[in-house]
Short mmCIF file of C-alpha atoms and ligand atoms in Angstrom, two decimals:
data_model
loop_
_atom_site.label_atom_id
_atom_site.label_comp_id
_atom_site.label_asym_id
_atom_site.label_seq_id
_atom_site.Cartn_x
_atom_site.Cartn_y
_atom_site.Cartn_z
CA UNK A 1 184.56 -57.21 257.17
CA UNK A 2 185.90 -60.45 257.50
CA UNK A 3 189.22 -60.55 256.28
CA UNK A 4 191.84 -58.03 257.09
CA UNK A 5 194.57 -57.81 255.86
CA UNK A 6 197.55 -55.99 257.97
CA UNK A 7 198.10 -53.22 255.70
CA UNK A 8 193.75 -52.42 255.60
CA UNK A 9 193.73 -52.89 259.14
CA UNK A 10 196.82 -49.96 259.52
CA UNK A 11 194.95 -47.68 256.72
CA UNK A 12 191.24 -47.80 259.06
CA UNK A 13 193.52 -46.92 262.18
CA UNK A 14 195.38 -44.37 260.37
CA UNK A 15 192.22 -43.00 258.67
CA UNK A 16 190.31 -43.45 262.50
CA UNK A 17 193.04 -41.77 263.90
CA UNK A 18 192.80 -38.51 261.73
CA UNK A 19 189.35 -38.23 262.26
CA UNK A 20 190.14 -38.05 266.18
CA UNK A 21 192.94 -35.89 265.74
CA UNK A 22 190.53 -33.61 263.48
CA UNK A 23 187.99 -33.42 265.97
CA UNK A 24 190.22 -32.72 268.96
CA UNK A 25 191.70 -29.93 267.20
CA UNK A 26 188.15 -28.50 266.61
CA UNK A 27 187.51 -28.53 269.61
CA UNK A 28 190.34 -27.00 270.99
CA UNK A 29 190.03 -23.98 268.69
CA UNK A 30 186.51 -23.50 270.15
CA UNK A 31 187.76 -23.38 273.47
CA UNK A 32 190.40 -21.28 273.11
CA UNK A 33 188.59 -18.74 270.75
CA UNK A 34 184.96 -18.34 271.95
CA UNK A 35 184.72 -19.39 275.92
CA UNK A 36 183.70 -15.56 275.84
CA UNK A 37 179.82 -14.39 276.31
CA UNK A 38 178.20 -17.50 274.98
CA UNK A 39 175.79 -18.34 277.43
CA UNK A 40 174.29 -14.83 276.65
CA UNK A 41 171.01 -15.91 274.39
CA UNK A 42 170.42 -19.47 275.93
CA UNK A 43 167.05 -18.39 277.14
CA UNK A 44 165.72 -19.01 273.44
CA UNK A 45 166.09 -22.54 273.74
CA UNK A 46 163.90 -24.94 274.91
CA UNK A 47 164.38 -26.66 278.06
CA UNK A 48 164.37 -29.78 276.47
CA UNK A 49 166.80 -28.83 274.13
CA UNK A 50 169.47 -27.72 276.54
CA UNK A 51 168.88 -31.00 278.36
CA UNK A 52 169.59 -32.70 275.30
CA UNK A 53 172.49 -31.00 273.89
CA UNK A 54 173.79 -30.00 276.92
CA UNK A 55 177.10 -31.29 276.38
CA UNK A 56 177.65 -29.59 272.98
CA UNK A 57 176.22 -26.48 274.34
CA UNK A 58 179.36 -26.60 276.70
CA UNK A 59 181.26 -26.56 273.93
CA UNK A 60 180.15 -24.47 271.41
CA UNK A 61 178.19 -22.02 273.27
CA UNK A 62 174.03 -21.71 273.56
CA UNK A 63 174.53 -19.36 270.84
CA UNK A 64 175.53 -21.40 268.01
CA UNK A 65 173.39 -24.30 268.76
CA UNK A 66 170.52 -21.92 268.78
CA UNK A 67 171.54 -21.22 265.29
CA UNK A 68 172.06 -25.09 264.40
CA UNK A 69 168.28 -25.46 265.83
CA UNK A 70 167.18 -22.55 263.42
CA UNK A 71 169.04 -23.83 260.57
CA UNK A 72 167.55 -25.80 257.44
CA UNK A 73 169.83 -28.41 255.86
CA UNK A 74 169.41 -30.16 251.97
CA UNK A 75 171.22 -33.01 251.27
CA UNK A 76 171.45 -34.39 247.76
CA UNK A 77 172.81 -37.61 246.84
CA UNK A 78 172.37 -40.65 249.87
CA UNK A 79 175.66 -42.57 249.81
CA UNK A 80 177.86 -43.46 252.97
CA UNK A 81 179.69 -40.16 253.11
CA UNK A 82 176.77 -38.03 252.71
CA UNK A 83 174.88 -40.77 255.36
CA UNK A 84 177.97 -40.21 257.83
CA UNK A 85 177.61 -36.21 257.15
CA UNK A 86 173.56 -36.39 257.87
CA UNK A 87 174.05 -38.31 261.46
CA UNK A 88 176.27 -35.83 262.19
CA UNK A 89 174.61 -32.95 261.84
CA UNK A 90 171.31 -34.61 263.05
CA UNK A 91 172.95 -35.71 266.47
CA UNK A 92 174.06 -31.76 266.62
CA UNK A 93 170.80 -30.66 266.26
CA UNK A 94 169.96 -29.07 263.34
CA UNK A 95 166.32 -27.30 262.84
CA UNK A 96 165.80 -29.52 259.51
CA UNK A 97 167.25 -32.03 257.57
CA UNK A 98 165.89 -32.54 253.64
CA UNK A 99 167.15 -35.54 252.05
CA UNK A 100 166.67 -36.04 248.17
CA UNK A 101 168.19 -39.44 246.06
CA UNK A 102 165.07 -41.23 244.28
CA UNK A 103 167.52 -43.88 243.33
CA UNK A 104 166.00 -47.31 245.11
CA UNK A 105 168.23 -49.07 247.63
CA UNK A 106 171.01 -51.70 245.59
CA UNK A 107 173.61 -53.97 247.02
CA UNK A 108 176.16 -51.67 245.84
CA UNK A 109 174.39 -48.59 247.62
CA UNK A 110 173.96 -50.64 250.66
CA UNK A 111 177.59 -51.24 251.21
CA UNK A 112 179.19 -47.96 253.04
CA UNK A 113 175.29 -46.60 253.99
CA UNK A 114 175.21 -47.64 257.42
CA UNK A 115 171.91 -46.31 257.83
CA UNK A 116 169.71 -48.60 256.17
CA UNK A 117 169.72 -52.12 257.67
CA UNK A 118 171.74 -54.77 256.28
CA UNK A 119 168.47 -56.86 256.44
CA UNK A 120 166.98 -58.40 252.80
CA UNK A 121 163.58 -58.23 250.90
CA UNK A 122 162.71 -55.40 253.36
CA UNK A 123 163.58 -52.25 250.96
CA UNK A 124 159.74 -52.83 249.35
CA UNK A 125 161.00 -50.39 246.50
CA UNK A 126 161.77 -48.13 248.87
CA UNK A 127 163.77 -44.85 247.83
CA UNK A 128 167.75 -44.54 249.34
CA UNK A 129 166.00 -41.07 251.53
CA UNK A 130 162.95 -42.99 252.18
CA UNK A 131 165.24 -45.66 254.18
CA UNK A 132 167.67 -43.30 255.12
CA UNK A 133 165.00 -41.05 256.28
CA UNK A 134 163.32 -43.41 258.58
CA UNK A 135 166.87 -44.23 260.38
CA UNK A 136 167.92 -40.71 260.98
CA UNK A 137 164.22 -39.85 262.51
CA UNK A 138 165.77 -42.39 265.45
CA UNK A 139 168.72 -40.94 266.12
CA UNK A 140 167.28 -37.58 267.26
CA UNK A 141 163.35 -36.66 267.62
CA UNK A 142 163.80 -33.14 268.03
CA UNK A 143 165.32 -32.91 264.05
CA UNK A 144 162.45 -32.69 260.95
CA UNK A 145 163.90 -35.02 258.54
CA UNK A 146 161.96 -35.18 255.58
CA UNK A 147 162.25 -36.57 251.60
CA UNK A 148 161.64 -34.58 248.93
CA UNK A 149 161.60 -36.09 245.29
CA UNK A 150 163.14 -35.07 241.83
CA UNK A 151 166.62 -34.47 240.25
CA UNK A 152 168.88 -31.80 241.48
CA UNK A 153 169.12 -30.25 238.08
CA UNK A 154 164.99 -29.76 238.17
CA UNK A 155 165.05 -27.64 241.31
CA UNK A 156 164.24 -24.05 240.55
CA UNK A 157 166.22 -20.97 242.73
CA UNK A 158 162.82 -20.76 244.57
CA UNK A 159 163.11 -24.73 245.84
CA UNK A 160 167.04 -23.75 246.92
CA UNK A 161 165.77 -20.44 248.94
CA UNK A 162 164.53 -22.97 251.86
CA UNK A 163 167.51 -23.98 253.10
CA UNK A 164 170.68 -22.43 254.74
CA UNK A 165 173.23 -25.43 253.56
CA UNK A 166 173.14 -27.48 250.65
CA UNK A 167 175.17 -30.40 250.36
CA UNK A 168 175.28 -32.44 246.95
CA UNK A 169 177.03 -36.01 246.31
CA UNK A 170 177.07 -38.43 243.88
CA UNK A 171 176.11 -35.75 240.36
CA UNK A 172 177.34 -34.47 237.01
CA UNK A 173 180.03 -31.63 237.34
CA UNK A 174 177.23 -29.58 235.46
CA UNK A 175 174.85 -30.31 237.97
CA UNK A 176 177.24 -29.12 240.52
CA UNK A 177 177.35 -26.32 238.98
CA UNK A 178 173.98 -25.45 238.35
CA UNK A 179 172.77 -26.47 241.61
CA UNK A 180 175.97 -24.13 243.11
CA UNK A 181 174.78 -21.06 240.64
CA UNK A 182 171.41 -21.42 241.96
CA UNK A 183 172.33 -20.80 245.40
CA UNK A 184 174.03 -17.79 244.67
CA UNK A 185 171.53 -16.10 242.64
CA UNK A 186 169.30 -16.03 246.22
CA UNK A 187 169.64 -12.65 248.07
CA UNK A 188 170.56 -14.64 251.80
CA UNK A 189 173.22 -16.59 251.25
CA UNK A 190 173.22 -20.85 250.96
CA UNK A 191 176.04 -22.40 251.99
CA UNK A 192 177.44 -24.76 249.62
CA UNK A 193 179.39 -28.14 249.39
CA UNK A 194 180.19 -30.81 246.92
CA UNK A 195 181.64 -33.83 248.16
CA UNK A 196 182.67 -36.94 246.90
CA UNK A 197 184.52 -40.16 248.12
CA UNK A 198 186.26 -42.69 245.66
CA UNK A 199 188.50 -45.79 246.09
CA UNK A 200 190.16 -44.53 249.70
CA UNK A 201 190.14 -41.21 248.19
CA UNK A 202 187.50 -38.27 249.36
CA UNK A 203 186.82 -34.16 247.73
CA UNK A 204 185.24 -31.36 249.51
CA UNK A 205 184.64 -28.21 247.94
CA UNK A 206 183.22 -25.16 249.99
CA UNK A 207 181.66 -22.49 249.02
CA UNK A 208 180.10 -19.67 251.37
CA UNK A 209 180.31 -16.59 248.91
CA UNK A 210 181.52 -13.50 250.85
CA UNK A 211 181.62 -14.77 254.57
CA UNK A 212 182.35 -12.55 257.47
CA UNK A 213 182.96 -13.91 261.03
CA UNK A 214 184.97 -12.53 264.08
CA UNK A 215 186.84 -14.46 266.18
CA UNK A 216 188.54 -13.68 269.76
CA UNK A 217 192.24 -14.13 270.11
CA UNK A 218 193.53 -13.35 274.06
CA UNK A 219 191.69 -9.89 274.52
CA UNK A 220 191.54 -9.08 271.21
CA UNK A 221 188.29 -9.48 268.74
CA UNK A 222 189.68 -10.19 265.41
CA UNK A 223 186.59 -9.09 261.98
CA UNK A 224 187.76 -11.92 259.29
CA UNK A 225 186.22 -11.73 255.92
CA UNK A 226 186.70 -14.33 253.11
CA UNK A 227 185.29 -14.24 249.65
CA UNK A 228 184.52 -17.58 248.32
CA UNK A 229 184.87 -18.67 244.37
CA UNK A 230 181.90 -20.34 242.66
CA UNK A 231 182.54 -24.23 242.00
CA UNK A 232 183.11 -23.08 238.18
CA UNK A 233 185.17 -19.92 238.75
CA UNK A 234 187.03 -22.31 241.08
CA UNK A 235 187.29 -24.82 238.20
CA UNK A 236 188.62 -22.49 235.33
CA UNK A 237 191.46 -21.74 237.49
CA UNK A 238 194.37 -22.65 235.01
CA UNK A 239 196.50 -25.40 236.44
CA UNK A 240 199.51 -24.17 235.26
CA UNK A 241 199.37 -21.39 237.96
CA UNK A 242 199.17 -23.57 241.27
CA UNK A 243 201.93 -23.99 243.50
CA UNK A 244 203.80 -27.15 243.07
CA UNK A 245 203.35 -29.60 245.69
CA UNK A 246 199.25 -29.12 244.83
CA UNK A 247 197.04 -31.75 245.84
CA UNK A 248 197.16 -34.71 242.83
CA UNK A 249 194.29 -35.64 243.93
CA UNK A 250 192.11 -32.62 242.71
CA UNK A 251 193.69 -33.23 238.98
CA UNK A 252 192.48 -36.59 239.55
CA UNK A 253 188.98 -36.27 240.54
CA UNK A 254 188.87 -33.02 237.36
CA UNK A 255 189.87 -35.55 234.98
CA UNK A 256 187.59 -38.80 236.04
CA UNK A 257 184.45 -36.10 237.02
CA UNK A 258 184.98 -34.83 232.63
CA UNK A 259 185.22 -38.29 231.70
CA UNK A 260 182.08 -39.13 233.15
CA UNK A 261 180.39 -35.61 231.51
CA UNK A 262 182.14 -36.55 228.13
CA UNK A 263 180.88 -40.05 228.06
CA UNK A 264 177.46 -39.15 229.79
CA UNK A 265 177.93 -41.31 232.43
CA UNK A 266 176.70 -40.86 236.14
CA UNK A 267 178.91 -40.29 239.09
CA UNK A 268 180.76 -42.95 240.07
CA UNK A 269 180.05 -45.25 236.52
CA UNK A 270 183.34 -46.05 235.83
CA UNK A 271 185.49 -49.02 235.61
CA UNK A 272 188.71 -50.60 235.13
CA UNK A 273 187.46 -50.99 231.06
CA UNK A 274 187.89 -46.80 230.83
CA UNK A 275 190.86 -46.69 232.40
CA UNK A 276 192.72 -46.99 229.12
CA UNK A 277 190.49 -43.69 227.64
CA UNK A 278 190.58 -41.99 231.08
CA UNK A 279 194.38 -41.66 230.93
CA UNK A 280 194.61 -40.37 227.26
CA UNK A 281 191.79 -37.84 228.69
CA UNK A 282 194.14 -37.39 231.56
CA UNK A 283 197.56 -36.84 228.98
CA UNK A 284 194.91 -34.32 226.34
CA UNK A 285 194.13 -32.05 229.57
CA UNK A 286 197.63 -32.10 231.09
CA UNK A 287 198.74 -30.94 227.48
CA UNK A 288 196.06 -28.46 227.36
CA UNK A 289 196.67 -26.81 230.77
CA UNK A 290 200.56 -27.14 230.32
CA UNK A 291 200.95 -29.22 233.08
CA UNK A 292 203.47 -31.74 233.60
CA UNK A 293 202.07 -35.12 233.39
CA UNK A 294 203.98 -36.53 236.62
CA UNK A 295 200.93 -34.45 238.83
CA UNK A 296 198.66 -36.63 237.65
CA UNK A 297 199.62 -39.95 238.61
CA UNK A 298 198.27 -43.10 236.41
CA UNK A 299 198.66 -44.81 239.34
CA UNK A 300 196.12 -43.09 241.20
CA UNK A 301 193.89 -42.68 238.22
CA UNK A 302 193.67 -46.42 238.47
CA UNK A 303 193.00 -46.60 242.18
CA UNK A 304 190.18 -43.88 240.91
CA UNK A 305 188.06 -45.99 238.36
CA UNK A 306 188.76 -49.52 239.90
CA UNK A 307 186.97 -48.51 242.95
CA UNK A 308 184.39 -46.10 242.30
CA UNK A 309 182.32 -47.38 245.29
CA UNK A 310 183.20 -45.60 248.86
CA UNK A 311 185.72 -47.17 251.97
CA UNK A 312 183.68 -46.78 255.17
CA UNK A 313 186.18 -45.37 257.02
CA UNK A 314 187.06 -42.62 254.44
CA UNK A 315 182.99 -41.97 254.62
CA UNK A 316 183.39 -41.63 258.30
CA UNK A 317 186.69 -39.24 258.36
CA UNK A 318 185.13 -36.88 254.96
CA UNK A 319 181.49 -37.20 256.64
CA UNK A 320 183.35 -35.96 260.07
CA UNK A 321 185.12 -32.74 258.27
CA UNK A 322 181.98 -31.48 256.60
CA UNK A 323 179.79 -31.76 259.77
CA UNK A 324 182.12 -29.92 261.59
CA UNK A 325 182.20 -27.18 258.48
CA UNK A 326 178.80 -27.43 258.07
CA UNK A 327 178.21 -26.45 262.46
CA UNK A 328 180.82 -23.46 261.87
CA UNK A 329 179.18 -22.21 259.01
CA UNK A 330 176.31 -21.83 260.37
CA UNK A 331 177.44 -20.93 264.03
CA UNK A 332 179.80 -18.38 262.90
CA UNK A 333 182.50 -19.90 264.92
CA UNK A 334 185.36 -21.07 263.85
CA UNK A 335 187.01 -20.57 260.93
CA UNK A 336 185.65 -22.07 257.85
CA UNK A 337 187.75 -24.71 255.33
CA UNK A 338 188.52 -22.45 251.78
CA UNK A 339 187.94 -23.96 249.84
CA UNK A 340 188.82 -27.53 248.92
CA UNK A 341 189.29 -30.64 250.97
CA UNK A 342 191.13 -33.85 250.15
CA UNK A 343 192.04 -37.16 252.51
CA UNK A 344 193.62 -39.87 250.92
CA UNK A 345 194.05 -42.66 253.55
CA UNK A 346 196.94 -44.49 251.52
CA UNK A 347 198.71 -41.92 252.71
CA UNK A 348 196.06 -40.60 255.73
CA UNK A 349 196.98 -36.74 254.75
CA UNK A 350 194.36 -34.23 254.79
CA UNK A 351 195.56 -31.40 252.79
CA UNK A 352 193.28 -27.87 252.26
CA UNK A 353 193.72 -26.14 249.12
CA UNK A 354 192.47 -22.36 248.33
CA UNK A 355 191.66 -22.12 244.48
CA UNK A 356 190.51 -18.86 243.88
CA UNK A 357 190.92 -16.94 240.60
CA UNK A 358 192.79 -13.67 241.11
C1 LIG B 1 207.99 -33.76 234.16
O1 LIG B 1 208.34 -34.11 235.51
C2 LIG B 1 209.21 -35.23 235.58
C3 LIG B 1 209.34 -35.60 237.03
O2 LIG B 1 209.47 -34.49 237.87
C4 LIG B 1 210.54 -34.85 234.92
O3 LIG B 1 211.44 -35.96 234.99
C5 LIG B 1 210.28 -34.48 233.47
O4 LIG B 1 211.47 -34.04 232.86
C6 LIG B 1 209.23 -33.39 233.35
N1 LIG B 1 208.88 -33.20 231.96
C7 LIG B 1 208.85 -32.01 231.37
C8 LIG B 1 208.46 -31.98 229.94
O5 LIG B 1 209.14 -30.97 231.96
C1 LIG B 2 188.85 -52.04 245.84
O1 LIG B 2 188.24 -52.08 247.12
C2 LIG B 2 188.11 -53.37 247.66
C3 LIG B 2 187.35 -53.27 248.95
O2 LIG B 2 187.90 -52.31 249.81
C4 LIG B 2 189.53 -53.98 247.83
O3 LIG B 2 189.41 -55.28 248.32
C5 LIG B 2 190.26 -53.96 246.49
O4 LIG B 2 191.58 -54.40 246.68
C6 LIG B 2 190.28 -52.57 245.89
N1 LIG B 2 190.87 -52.61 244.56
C7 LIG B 2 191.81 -51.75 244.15
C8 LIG B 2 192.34 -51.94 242.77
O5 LIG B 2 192.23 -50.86 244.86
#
């Protein structure tokens, strides 16, 4: 970066800040909840794994990170969010990391991945998970991360039934869907996100079906059990019954995500040009859900399509939140986000919104 201005510099400090602030209160739950009987099952790691993650281990228990090292992670769709997500969880020591995005490495691509090199003429054609692929291998040995090839629409229920998480970035809201529909057809359950970054602006949506954990408050072991909506029951929740200080943002990212599916356009193909269609799209909806237009900002419609590319330091904050959900999930401590996400680091608020139907 090399000139910033004031007002950027304040947004990355703000947006660094949260992040921290995030994490610290992560880790505080954990050690207030769960300092109970977690060294219990540390025989079944390796030795060289409790060298490694010895640190985390004193943290999160031996427990959980010998479910991490048991657990098989698919990520679909290699931009900087989904990049800051993947170190994450490969530094925490996942059993397996699958990476899938055939699309080869472009300037535009380049600019918030901070795993492939900033180096020229070196991509050879290379695929955005081949060169992701080959940095993440670095940052950890003891992780498998591997490629596989097609388009996330083209995976069959059978493909999805090999992993425990499944994250997907950068699609069509009906591949979302699909790919979301898929993993709840499979008798175990997949844990599923979406997650998207735009402008200074980043989504995640959760869902872990019907999730039961328990969690230790003072003496006292509480059973918690939440039932998660699909993406598209979550969806066809009619606007007009949210509460009214709801995020604006996820009205903004429905509206911009059907443009894209009315115009068949890709994620993130959008410009300042649609912005003009992309607000009578916005007024059409608002009129159809009964909503009052004033949610919806044009404002931040505009912020929306005249930067569809990521902000590093949103990639970092979003990519910090869904590791963190991603480790609970699977550890079974903590209690998991329900069911949307949003950070907008204009502002630096991180707000969580349940959408269920019901
Ligand atoms: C919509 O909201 C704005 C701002 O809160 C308000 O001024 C306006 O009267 C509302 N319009 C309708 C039709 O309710
Ligand atoms: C888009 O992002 C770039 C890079 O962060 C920034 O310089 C530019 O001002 C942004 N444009 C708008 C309209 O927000």
């Amino acid at each position: 970066m090399h000139k910033i201005q004031s007002s950027k510099a304040q947004l990355i400090y703000s947006a660094l800040l949260f992040g921290l602030s995030c994490l610290a209160l992560f880790f505080m739950w954990i050690q207030r909840g769960f300092c109970l009987g977690m060294e219990r099952d540390g025989e079944e790691l390796t030795a060289q794994e409790t060298a490694l993650y010895d640190r985390q281990i004193r943290v999160w228990g031996a427990d959980a990170q010998r479910r991490l090292s048991k657990a098989h992670v698919l990520v679909y769709g290699m931009k900087g969010t989904v990049a800051e997500f993947c170190k994450n969880v490969v530094l925490a020591g996942v059993g397996s990391l699958t990476l899938v995005d055939d699309r080869v490495a472009t300037e535009e691509a380049l600019s918030s991945n901070f795993l492939i090199p900033p180096v020229e003429n070196v991509y050879g054609g290379k695929t955005l998970a081949e060169l992701c692929c080959n940095s993440l291998k670095d940052f950890n040995p003891m992780v498998r991360v591997s490629v596989e090839k097609g388009d996330l629409s083209s995976f069959g229920v059978e493909f999805f039934s090999k992993f425990d998480v499944v994250v997907v970035s950068c699609c069509s809201l009906s591949a979302k869907k699909l790919a979301n529909d898929k993993c709840r057809k499979l008798s175990k359950r997949v844990a599923f996100y979406a997650v998207d970054c735009r402008d200074s602006c980043g989504e995640v949506f959760v869902d872990l079906q019907d999730y039961k954990y328990s969690k230790k408050k003072q003496d006292e072991t509480i059973e918690c059990d939440l039932k998660y909506p699909s993406f598209e029951d979550a969806l066809s929740v009619p606007w007009r019954s949210f509460h009214k200080r709801m995020s604006k943002l996820y009205f903004a990212m429905r509206v911009i995500e059907k443009f894209e599916e009315a115009e068949g356009r890709g994620a993130g193909e959008v410009s300042i040009a649609d912005l003009s269609a992309v607000l009578k799209l916005k007024k059409d909806l608002c009129t159809g859900q009964s909503l009052n237009e004033s949610h919806v900002p044009d404002t931040l419609l505009e912020r929306l399509v005249t930067n569809a590319t990521e902000f590093p330091p949103v990639c970092a904050v979003i990519g910090g939140i869904l590791g963190q959900e991603v480790i609970k999930a699977i550890s079974g401590k903590g209690d998991p986000l329900k069911n949307f996400f949003y950070f907008d680091a204009f502002d630096g608020k991180g707000i969580i919104e349940d959408i269920s139907a019901n």
